[in-house]
Structures are given as C-alpha cells and as structure tokens.
Amino acid sequence: MESDRQIVITGNWKMNKSTEETVAFVKGILPKIEAANALIYLAVPFTVIQPAVEATGGSKLVIGAQNMHDATDGAFTGEIAGGMLKDVGARFVILGHSERRHIFNESNSFINSKIKRALLDEIQPVLCIGETLEEHESGKIEEVLYTQLKESLEDITPEQLAKMIIAYEPVWAIGTDKTATPQHAQDTHRLCRDYLADKWGKEVADKIVMQYGGSVKPENAKSLLEQPDIDGLLVGKASLNLDFFSQIVNYR
Ligand code: 13P
C-alpha cells in the first residue's frame, strides 16, 4: 500500500554525459514523464546543469547537482558553491552520497555543514545514508544509519528537515546488481522514519520523502515503490538509459 506522500524518482548520472547527450536525453524524457504520477529529478554533472535546465523548457522535470561545498565563495580550488548551482538553475543537490563518503572521505560533520548551506541557499538537500557490506553482515545497520542521521542532521530543525529528501542507499547494493529486497528496504526505511519521529517529531517523519537507491531497474521499481515507507527511488546506472529510465518513472 502506498502512502499519500509525493513519489520522487531521481536519476543520478554521476560522472557521465556530454552536453549533446544531456540535451538529447532531456528532450527524449519529457514526453515520457507527462503521465507519470511521480516528480522526476535528474542530478547531472555541474557542466551540463545549465543546458539540462534550458532543455526542460519549464516542464515538471527538476534538475539538480550531485555535490556542493559548504562555503559561499573563496579560495577553494575546484569546488562549487550552492549560489553557483542556483545561478545555473539547479533546484536540489545530493549530499553525502556513498561515493563522496568513501572515495572522497566526506564526514558526517562536513555533510551537515553542506546541508545547512544548501538550505540557506534554498537548494533542496537530498541526504544519502547507507551501510557497507561489512556493516550489514555484522548486524550494525541500525547503529550506522542512526549515527549518519544524527550527525548529518545535527541542529537541523523539523521545519528544515521537512524541506529535504532522505535517500537510503545500502553501499553493497550500489552498482552491484544486488538490489535490496523490497522487504529489507521497507524495514530499513521504517527504522529510519521511526528514528526521525523520535528525534524530530512524528509530523515531519510522516511527511518526509524517503527514497531507496541501489541497483534500481525497470524490473524492480514497482515492487520497491509498493512498500508503504518507500516514497521514491534514486537511480544510478539505469537513469543513463532513456528507455530504462522511462520505464522506471512509469513503473505503474
Ligand atoms: P546504481 O543504480 O547504479 O546501483 O547506483 C545507485 C546510486 O548510487 C544512485 O545514487
């Protein structure tokens, strides 16, 4: 049974696609999302945010980024500020993705600082959390996820939390073809929602959109989205393919 929360399906392109490929994809997906009941987001590389926004032509496709820095400006060679993202039309930003945590050593406190900046910049933060295979197998799921939520969301008010999306992406499911079972994903989303209710209040916990990510494909989108606490999907590889992504957004 689905809840009455808005379904949000996000494609995370990671480090893929040229300007030409981006414009072709966006123009190709627009007619396919017209009938979708979900909101459709695309997190694209910095270099193609502006062409992607222009190609949406004011449709319901929402373009965002995959990372940002926590300062507004200054001597941070190679970094991008939230104000710069907003300037080119990005409306959301993925923060704390497992690739940022594990390849680039981002800590919960740095992610917390970025979330605060994104909120000030009025860009919707999408916070990613998830346990590694080792943590999963040693039964540490709760401990890991609660710590990620607690530290990444420190000093965030319920009103601010209500503007965010939380994405549960078990690290062992990302790019491995080992999708979490709908039951495991549901149970984990429930755990997280209960934790949010305990710390930030039931009202915001009932309202916040929680996405599942990790080897989402056309074949498993529907069974995941049928779970009561799964309100959306964060799709990596399958979002690069127009046909697969169209099938996912039209999962019904
Ligand atoms: P895959 O869908 O390729 O497993 O990637 C998931 C992901 O990391 C989305 O952010």
PDB file of C-alpha atoms and ligand atoms in Angstrom:
ATOM      1  CA  MET A   1       0.000   0.000   0.000  1.00  0.00           C
ATOM      2  CA  GLU A   2       1.400   3.395  -0.985  1.00  0.00           C
ATOM      3  CA  SER A   3       1.275   6.378   1.367  1.00  0.00           C
ATOM      4  CA  ASP A   4      -0.055   9.795   0.372  1.00  0.00           C
ATOM      5  CA  ARG A   5       3.471  11.234   0.263  1.00  0.00           C
ATOM      6  CA  GLN A   6       4.651  12.538  -3.112  1.00  0.00           C
ATOM      7  CA  ILE A   7       6.656   9.947  -5.086  1.00  0.00           C
ATOM      8  CA  VAL A   8      10.002  11.384  -6.241  1.00  0.00           C
ATOM      9  CA  ILE A   9      12.157   9.455  -8.713  1.00  0.00           C
ATOM     10  CA  THR A  10      15.673  10.812  -9.180  1.00  0.00           C
ATOM     11  CA  GLY A  11      18.274   9.887 -11.752  1.00  0.00           C
ATOM     12  CA  ASN A  12      21.856  10.294 -10.543  1.00  0.00           C
ATOM     13  CA  TRP A  13      24.045  10.447 -13.622  1.00  0.00           C
ATOM     14  CA  LYS A  14      27.307  10.528 -11.636  1.00  0.00           C
ATOM     15  CA  MET A  15      30.256  11.426 -13.931  1.00  0.00           C
ATOM     16  CA  ASN A  16      28.527  10.751 -17.252  1.00  0.00           C
ATOM     17  CA  LYS A  17      27.154  12.550 -20.342  1.00  0.00           C
ATOM     18  CA  SER A  18      28.240  15.392 -22.602  1.00  0.00           C
ATOM     19  CA  THR A  19      26.155  18.490 -23.371  1.00  0.00           C
ATOM     20  CA  GLU A  20      24.855  16.927 -26.587  1.00  0.00           C
ATOM     21  CA  GLU A  21      23.877  13.690 -24.813  1.00  0.00           C
ATOM     22  CA  THR A  22      22.226  15.649 -21.987  1.00  0.00           C
ATOM     23  CA  VAL A  23      20.054  17.764 -24.269  1.00  0.00           C
ATOM     24  CA  ALA A  24      19.028  14.696 -26.294  1.00  0.00           C
ATOM     25  CA  PHE A  25      18.135  12.780 -23.091  1.00  0.00           C
ATOM     26  CA  VAL A  26      16.125  15.629 -21.562  1.00  0.00           C
ATOM     27  CA  LYS A  27      14.189  16.220 -24.794  1.00  0.00           C
ATOM     28  CA  GLY A  28      13.591  12.482 -25.045  1.00  0.00           C
ATOM     29  CA  ILE A  29      12.339  12.016 -21.486  1.00  0.00           C
ATOM     30  CA  LEU A  30       9.930  14.999 -21.400  1.00  0.00           C
ATOM     31  CA  PRO A  31       7.075  13.327 -23.329  1.00  0.00           C
ATOM     32  CA  LYS A  32       7.551  10.147 -21.273  1.00  0.00           C
ATOM     33  CA  ILE A  33       7.071  11.834 -17.899  1.00  0.00           C
ATOM     34  CA  GLU A  34       3.902  13.716 -18.770  1.00  0.00           C
ATOM     35  CA  ALA A  35       1.628  10.973 -17.471  1.00  0.00           C
ATOM     36  CA  ALA A  36       3.868   9.920 -14.562  1.00  0.00           C
ATOM     37  CA  ASN A  37       2.405  10.324 -11.071  1.00  0.00           C
ATOM     38  CA  ALA A  38       5.902  10.902  -9.659  1.00  0.00           C
ATOM     39  CA  LEU A  39       8.035  14.034  -9.562  1.00  0.00           C
ATOM     40  CA  ILE A  40      11.104  13.418 -11.710  1.00  0.00           C
ATOM     41  CA  TYR A  41      14.517  14.772 -10.710  1.00  0.00           C
ATOM     42  CA  LEU A  42      17.819  14.488 -12.591  1.00  0.00           C
ATOM     43  CA  ALA A  43      21.144  15.030 -10.779  1.00  0.00           C
ATOM     44  CA  VAL A  44      23.542  15.859 -13.584  1.00  0.00           C
ATOM     45  CA  PRO A  45      27.246  16.829 -13.736  1.00  0.00           C
ATOM     46  CA  PHE A  46      27.990  20.519 -12.994  1.00  0.00           C
ATOM     47  CA  THR A  47      28.968  21.159 -16.626  1.00  0.00           C
ATOM     48  CA  VAL A  48      25.551  20.235 -18.016  1.00  0.00           C
ATOM     49  CA  ILE A  49      23.218  21.765 -15.392  1.00  0.00           C
ATOM     50  CA  GLN A  50      22.512  24.851 -17.481  1.00  0.00           C
ATOM     51  CA  PRO A  51      21.903  23.021 -20.795  1.00  0.00           C
ATOM     52  CA  ALA A  52      19.719  20.495 -18.960  1.00  0.00           C
ATOM     53  CA  VAL A  53      17.653  23.276 -17.330  1.00  0.00           C
ATOM     54  CA  GLU A  54      17.258  25.041 -20.682  1.00  0.00           C
ATOM     55  CA  ALA A  55      16.173  21.808 -22.375  1.00  0.00           C
ATOM     56  CA  THR A  56      13.438  21.203 -19.768  1.00  0.00           C
ATOM     57  CA  GLY A  57      11.618  24.263 -21.099  1.00  0.00           C
ATOM     58  CA  GLY A  58       9.770  24.829 -17.796  1.00  0.00           C
ATOM     59  CA  SER A  59       8.359  21.284 -17.662  1.00  0.00           C
ATOM     60  CA  LYS A  60       7.996  19.271 -14.464  1.00  0.00           C
ATOM     61  CA  LEU A  61      11.488  17.778 -14.796  1.00  0.00           C
ATOM     62  CA  VAL A  62      13.645  19.106 -11.932  1.00  0.00           C
ATOM     63  CA  ILE A  63      17.395  19.494 -12.490  1.00  0.00           C
ATOM     64  CA  GLY A  64      19.927  19.379  -9.670  1.00  0.00           C
ATOM     65  CA  ALA A  65      23.544  18.697  -8.747  1.00  0.00           C
ATOM     66  CA  GLN A  66      25.444  15.828  -7.150  1.00  0.00           C
ATOM     67  CA  ASN A  67      27.523  17.781  -4.628  1.00  0.00           C
ATOM     68  CA  MET A  68      28.435  21.273  -3.413  1.00  0.00           C
ATOM     69  CA  HIS A  69      30.844  22.938  -0.985  1.00  0.00           C
ATOM     70  CA  ASP A  70      29.793  24.375   2.374  1.00  0.00           C
ATOM     71  CA  ALA A  71      31.284  27.863   1.866  1.00  0.00           C
ATOM     72  CA  THR A  72      29.651  30.640  -0.140  1.00  0.00           C
ATOM     73  CA  ASP A  73      32.799  31.625  -2.045  1.00  0.00           C
ATOM     74  CA  GLY A  74      36.547  31.974  -1.669  1.00  0.00           C
ATOM     75  CA  ALA A  75      39.816  30.129  -2.115  1.00  0.00           C
ATOM     76  CA  PHE A  76      38.566  26.563  -2.587  1.00  0.00           C
ATOM     77  CA  THR A  77      40.135  25.491  -5.861  1.00  0.00           C
ATOM     78  CA  GLY A  78      37.964  23.032  -7.737  1.00  0.00           C
ATOM     79  CA  GLU A  79      34.867  23.446  -5.557  1.00  0.00           C
ATOM     80  CA  ILE A  80      31.357  24.658  -6.408  1.00  0.00           C
ATOM     81  CA  ALA A  81      29.159  26.802  -4.126  1.00  0.00           C
ATOM     82  CA  GLY A  82      25.416  26.480  -3.679  1.00  0.00           C
ATOM     83  CA  GLY A  83      24.917  30.007  -5.007  1.00  0.00           C
ATOM     84  CA  MET A  84      26.646  28.966  -8.227  1.00  0.00           C
ATOM     85  CA  LEU A  85      24.350  25.965  -8.570  1.00  0.00           C
ATOM     86  CA  LYS A  86      21.326  28.165  -8.047  1.00  0.00           C
ATOM     87  CA  ASP A  87      22.676  30.635 -10.585  1.00  0.00           C
ATOM     88  CA  VAL A  88      22.547  27.967 -13.328  1.00  0.00           C
ATOM     89  CA  GLY A  89      19.119  26.689 -12.292  1.00  0.00           C
ATOM     90  CA  ALA A  90      19.829  23.705 -10.011  1.00  0.00           C
ATOM     91  CA  ARG A  91      16.957  23.149  -7.569  1.00  0.00           C
ATOM     92  CA  PHE A  92      18.296  20.297  -5.465  1.00  0.00           C
ATOM     93  CA  VAL A  93      21.642  18.792  -4.507  1.00  0.00           C
ATOM     94  CA  ILE A  94      22.624  15.251  -3.498  1.00  0.00           C
ATOM     95  CA  LEU A  95      24.761  15.350  -0.341  1.00  0.00           C
ATOM     96  CA  GLY A  96      26.597  12.537   1.423  1.00  0.00           C
ATOM     97  CA  HIS A  97      26.410  10.065  -1.454  1.00  0.00           C
ATOM     98  CA  SER A  98      28.356   6.913  -0.554  1.00  0.00           C
ATOM     99  CA  GLU A  99      30.878   7.667  -3.323  1.00  0.00           C
ATOM    100  CA  ARG A 100      31.555  11.058  -1.683  1.00  0.00           C
ATOM    101  CA  ARG A 101      31.812   9.407   1.747  1.00  0.00           C
ATOM    102  CA  HIS A 102      34.042   6.511   0.708  1.00  0.00           C
ATOM    103  CA  ILE A 103      36.149   7.776  -2.224  1.00  0.00           C
ATOM    104  CA  PHE A 104      36.477  11.391  -1.064  1.00  0.00           C
ATOM    105  CA  ASN A 105      36.377  10.750   2.703  1.00  0.00           C
ATOM    106  CA  GLU A 106      33.489  13.120   3.451  1.00  0.00           C
ATOM    107  CA  SER A 107      32.464  13.041   7.119  1.00  0.00           C
ATOM    108  CA  ASN A 108      29.008  13.409   8.615  1.00  0.00           C
ATOM    109  CA  SER A 109      30.006  16.785  10.062  1.00  0.00           C
ATOM    110  CA  PHE A 110      31.100  18.112   6.645  1.00  0.00           C
ATOM    111  CA  ILE A 111      27.876  16.797   5.121  1.00  0.00           C
ATOM    112  CA  ASN A 112      25.956  18.512   7.945  1.00  0.00           C
ATOM    113  CA  SER A 113      27.649  21.785   7.121  1.00  0.00           C
ATOM    114  CA  LYS A 114      26.805  21.405   3.416  1.00  0.00           C
ATOM    115  CA  ILE A 115      23.155  20.657   4.226  1.00  0.00           C
ATOM    116  CA  LYS A 116      22.944  23.863   6.264  1.00  0.00           C
ATOM    117  CA  ARG A 117      24.467  25.868   3.429  1.00  0.00           C
ATOM    118  CA  ALA A 118      22.156  24.313   0.821  1.00  0.00           C
ATOM    119  CA  LEU A 119      19.138  25.205   2.993  1.00  0.00           C
ATOM    120  CA  LEU A 120      20.378  28.800   3.293  1.00  0.00           C
ATOM    121  CA  ASP A 121      20.885  28.862  -0.478  1.00  0.00           C
ATOM    122  CA  GLU A 122      17.355  27.488  -0.963  1.00  0.00           C
ATOM    123  CA  ILE A 123      18.501  24.376  -2.780  1.00  0.00           C
ATOM    124  CA  GLN A 124      16.752  21.197  -1.632  1.00  0.00           C
ATOM    125  CA  PRO A 125      19.240  18.821   0.043  1.00  0.00           C
ATOM    126  CA  VAL A 126      18.915  15.095  -0.692  1.00  0.00           C
ATOM    127  CA  LEU A 127      20.830  13.365   2.112  1.00  0.00           C
ATOM    128  CA  CYS A 128      22.168   9.873   1.323  1.00  0.00           C
ATOM    129  CA  ILE A 129      22.782   7.321   4.050  1.00  0.00           C
ATOM    130  CA  GLY A 130      23.601   3.614   3.907  1.00  0.00           C
ATOM    131  CA  GLU A 131      25.659   0.833   5.428  1.00  0.00           C
ATOM    132  CA  THR A 132      28.578  -1.058   3.839  1.00  0.00           C
ATOM    133  CA  LEU A 133      28.502  -4.808   3.250  1.00  0.00           C
ATOM    134  CA  GLU A 134      30.687  -5.404   6.285  1.00  0.00           C
ATOM    135  CA  GLU A 135      28.416  -3.295   8.494  1.00  0.00           C
ATOM    136  CA  HIS A 136      25.392  -5.048   7.000  1.00  0.00           C
ATOM    137  CA  GLU A 137      26.771  -8.523   7.670  1.00  0.00           C
ATOM    138  CA  SER A 138      27.864  -7.709  11.194  1.00  0.00           C
ATOM    139  CA  GLY A 139      24.365  -6.541  12.112  1.00  0.00           C
ATOM    140  CA  LYS A 140      25.305  -2.881  12.519  1.00  0.00           C
ATOM    141  CA  ILE A 141      22.652  -1.398  10.223  1.00  0.00           C
ATOM    142  CA  GLU A 142      20.756   0.491  12.906  1.00  0.00           C
ATOM    143  CA  GLU A 143      23.861   1.831  14.599  1.00  0.00           C
ATOM    144  CA  VAL A 144      25.369   3.057  11.310  1.00  0.00           C
ATOM    145  CA  LEU A 145      22.191   4.646   9.958  1.00  0.00           C
ATOM    146  CA  TYR A 146      21.257   6.300  13.252  1.00  0.00           C
ATOM    147  CA  THR A 147      24.763   7.785  13.521  1.00  0.00           C
ATOM    148  CA  GLN A 148      24.634   9.052   9.931  1.00  0.00           C
ATOM    149  CA  LEU A 149      21.220  10.631  10.534  1.00  0.00           C
ATOM    150  CA  LYS A 150      22.147  12.069  13.925  1.00  0.00           C
ATOM    151  CA  GLU A 151      25.441  13.635  12.831  1.00  0.00           C
ATOM    152  CA  SER A 152      24.453  14.684   9.292  1.00  0.00           C
ATOM    153  CA  LEU A 153      21.280  16.326  10.588  1.00  0.00           C
ATOM    154  CA  GLU A 154      22.707  17.948  13.718  1.00  0.00           C
ATOM    155  CA  ASP A 155      20.972  21.257  14.555  1.00  0.00           C
ATOM    156  CA  ILE A 156      18.580  20.896  11.615  1.00  0.00           C
ATOM    157  CA  THR A 157      15.090  21.981  12.702  1.00  0.00           C
ATOM    158  CA  PRO A 158      11.938  19.958  11.921  1.00  0.00           C
ATOM    159  CA  GLU A 159      10.901  22.773   9.534  1.00  0.00           C
ATOM    160  CA  GLN A 160      14.210  22.455   7.673  1.00  0.00           C
ATOM    161  CA  LEU A 161      14.035  18.658   7.658  1.00  0.00           C
ATOM    162  CA  ALA A 162      10.598  18.854   6.051  1.00  0.00           C
ATOM    163  CA  LYS A 163      12.197  20.524   3.017  1.00  0.00           C
ATOM    164  CA  MET A 164      14.669  17.670   2.498  1.00  0.00           C
ATOM    165  CA  ILE A 165      14.669  14.196   0.977  1.00  0.00           C
ATOM    166  CA  ILE A 166      16.448  11.262   2.634  1.00  0.00           C
ATOM    167  CA  ALA A 167      17.801   8.506   0.394  1.00  0.00           C
ATOM    168  CA  TYR A 168      18.673   5.089   1.833  1.00  0.00           C
ATOM    169  CA  GLU A 169      21.335   3.588  -0.401  1.00  0.00           C
ATOM    170  CA  PRO A 170      22.957   0.450   1.027  1.00  0.00           C
ATOM    171  CA  VAL A 171      26.537   0.591  -0.236  1.00  0.00           C
ATOM    172  CA  TRP A 172      26.504  -3.136  -1.091  1.00  0.00           C
ATOM    173  CA  ALA A 173      23.613  -2.537  -3.498  1.00  0.00           C
ATOM    174  CA  ILE A 174      25.158   0.360  -5.446  1.00  0.00           C
ATOM    175  CA  GLY A 175      26.327  -0.676  -8.909  1.00  0.00           C
ATOM    176  CA  THR A 176      26.406  -4.350  -7.914  1.00  0.00           C
ATOM    177  CA  ASP A 177      23.121  -5.637  -9.338  1.00  0.00           C
ATOM    178  CA  LYS A 178      22.342  -6.794  -5.775  1.00  0.00           C
ATOM    179  CA  THR A 179      19.195  -4.772  -5.157  1.00  0.00           C
ATOM    180  CA  ALA A 180      17.888  -4.871  -1.585  1.00  0.00           C
ATOM    181  CA  THR A 181      14.714  -6.914  -1.333  1.00  0.00           C
ATOM    182  CA  PRO A 182      11.593  -4.747  -1.092  1.00  0.00           C
ATOM    183  CA  GLN A 183      11.097  -6.114   2.444  1.00  0.00           C
ATOM    184  CA  HIS A 184      14.620  -5.209   3.580  1.00  0.00           C
ATOM    185  CA  ALA A 185      14.330  -1.745   2.037  1.00  0.00           C
ATOM    186  CA  GLN A 186      10.908  -1.259   3.666  1.00  0.00           C
ATOM    187  CA  ASP A 187      12.142  -2.404   7.091  1.00  0.00           C
ATOM    188  CA  THR A 188      15.133  -0.071   6.919  1.00  0.00           C
ATOM    189  CA  HIS A 189      13.046   2.894   5.775  1.00  0.00           C
ATOM    190  CA  ARG A 190      10.705   2.212   8.702  1.00  0.00           C
ATOM    191  CA  LEU A 191      13.634   2.136  11.129  1.00  0.00           C
ATOM    192  CA  CYS A 192      14.852   5.484   9.816  1.00  0.00           C
ATOM    193  CA  ARG A 193      11.389   7.042   9.844  1.00  0.00           C
ATOM    194  CA  ASP A 194      10.896   5.920  13.448  1.00  0.00           C
ATOM    195  CA  TYR A 195      14.268   7.398  14.389  1.00  0.00           C
ATOM    196  CA  LEU A 196      13.340  10.708  12.715  1.00  0.00           C
ATOM    197  CA  ALA A 197       9.999  10.675  14.578  1.00  0.00           C
ATOM    198  CA  ASP A 198      11.800  10.117  17.853  1.00  0.00           C
ATOM    199  CA  LYS A 199      14.300  12.946  17.335  1.00  0.00           C
ATOM    200  CA  TRP A 200      12.467  15.479  15.138  1.00  0.00           C
ATOM    201  CA  GLY A 201       8.817  14.632  15.771  1.00  0.00           C
ATOM    202  CA  LYS A 202       6.174  12.461  14.154  1.00  0.00           C
ATOM    203  CA  GLU A 203       4.778  15.232  11.985  1.00  0.00           C
ATOM    204  CA  VAL A 204       7.925  15.715   9.931  1.00  0.00           C
ATOM    205  CA  ALA A 205       8.760  11.990   9.984  1.00  0.00           C
ATOM    206  CA  ASP A 206       5.365  11.196   8.460  1.00  0.00           C
ATOM    207  CA  LYS A 207       5.846  13.876   5.822  1.00  0.00           C
ATOM    208  CA  ILE A 208       9.432  13.428   4.648  1.00  0.00           C
ATOM    209  CA  VAL A 209      10.076  11.689   1.324  1.00  0.00           C
ATOM    210  CA  MET A 210      12.422   8.715   1.672  1.00  0.00           C
ATOM    211  CA  GLN A 211      13.968   7.215  -1.438  1.00  0.00           C
ATOM    212  CA  TYR A 212      15.621   3.829  -1.950  1.00  0.00           C
ATOM    213  CA  GLY A 213      18.737   3.572  -4.140  1.00  0.00           C
ATOM    214  CA  GLY A 214      20.993   0.718  -5.220  1.00  0.00           C
ATOM    215  CA  SER A 215      20.644  -1.277  -8.467  1.00  0.00           C
ATOM    216  CA  VAL A 216      17.144   0.010  -9.210  1.00  0.00           C
ATOM    217  CA  LYS A 217      15.951  -1.302 -12.589  1.00  0.00           C
ATOM    218  CA  PRO A 218      12.701  -1.346 -14.560  1.00  0.00           C
ATOM    219  CA  GLU A 219      12.071  -4.869 -13.210  1.00  0.00           C
ATOM    220  CA  ASN A 220      12.223  -3.937  -9.505  1.00  0.00           C
ATOM    221  CA  ALA A 221      10.940  -0.327  -9.398  1.00  0.00           C
ATOM    222  CA  LYS A 222       7.294  -1.242  -8.859  1.00  0.00           C
ATOM    223  CA  SER A 223       7.832  -3.757  -6.051  1.00  0.00           C
ATOM    224  CA  LEU A 224      10.041  -1.246  -4.191  1.00  0.00           C
ATOM    225  CA  LEU A 225       7.592   1.636  -4.620  1.00  0.00           C
ATOM    226  CA  GLU A 226       4.703  -0.504  -3.407  1.00  0.00           C
ATOM    227  CA  GLN A 227       6.249  -0.537   0.077  1.00  0.00           C
ATOM    228  CA  PRO A 228       4.500   1.878   2.456  1.00  0.00           C
ATOM    229  CA  ASP A 229       7.650   3.711   3.590  1.00  0.00           C
ATOM    230  CA  ILE A 230       9.420   3.914   0.213  1.00  0.00           C
ATOM    231  CA  ASP A 231       8.405   7.188  -1.428  1.00  0.00           C
ATOM    232  CA  GLY A 232      10.837   7.293  -4.292  1.00  0.00           C
ATOM    233  CA  LEU A 233      13.933   5.930  -5.971  1.00  0.00           C
ATOM    234  CA  LEU A 234      17.481   7.166  -6.511  1.00  0.00           C
ATOM    235  CA  VAL A 235      18.612   5.539  -9.720  1.00  0.00           C
ATOM    236  CA  GLY A 236      22.220   5.391 -10.918  1.00  0.00           C
ATOM    237  CA  LYS A 237      23.146   3.321 -13.969  1.00  0.00           C
ATOM    238  CA  ALA A 238      19.602   2.730 -15.235  1.00  0.00           C
ATOM    239  CA  SER A 239      18.997   6.512 -15.320  1.00  0.00           C
ATOM    240  CA  LEU A 240      21.596   6.887 -18.072  1.00  0.00           C
ATOM    241  CA  ASN A 241      19.446   4.903 -20.466  1.00  0.00           C
ATOM    242  CA  LEU A 242      16.377   6.737 -21.772  1.00  0.00           C
ATOM    243  CA  ASP A 243      14.344   3.592 -22.274  1.00  0.00           C
ATOM    244  CA  PHE A 244      15.118   2.122 -18.823  1.00  0.00           C
ATOM    245  CA  PHE A 245      14.550   5.444 -17.023  1.00  0.00           C
ATOM    246  CA  SER A 246      11.219   5.948 -18.869  1.00  0.00           C
ATOM    247  CA  GLN A 247      10.086   2.515 -17.730  1.00  0.00           C
ATOM    248  CA  ILE A 248      11.087   3.270 -14.135  1.00  0.00           C
ATOM    249  CA  VAL A 249       9.266   6.613 -13.967  1.00  0.00           C
ATOM    250  CA  ASN A 250       6.196   4.935 -15.461  1.00  0.00           C
ATOM    251  CA  TYR A 251       6.507   1.989 -13.061  1.00  0.00           C
ATOM    252  CA  ARG A 252       2.760   1.664 -12.691  1.00  0.00           C
TER     253      ARG A 252
HETATM  254  P1  13P B   1      23.073   2.202  -9.236  1.00  0.00           P
HETATM  255  O1  13P B   1      21.612   2.405  -9.548  1.00  0.00           O
HETATM  256  O2  13P B   1      23.940   2.243 -10.443  1.00  0.00           O
HETATM  257  O3  13P B   1      23.275   0.991  -8.367  1.00  0.00           O
HETATM  258  O4  13P B   1      23.538   3.471  -8.369  1.00  0.00           O
HETATM  259  C1  13P B   1      22.797   3.857  -7.281  1.00  0.00           C
HETATM  260  C2  13P B   1      23.262   5.176  -6.836  1.00  0.00           C
HETATM  261  O5  13P B   1      24.369   5.331  -6.335  1.00  0.00           O
HETATM  262  C3  13P B   1      22.367   6.336  -7.038  1.00  0.00           C
HETATM  263  O6  13P B   1      22.791   7.435  -6.325  1.00  0.00           O
END
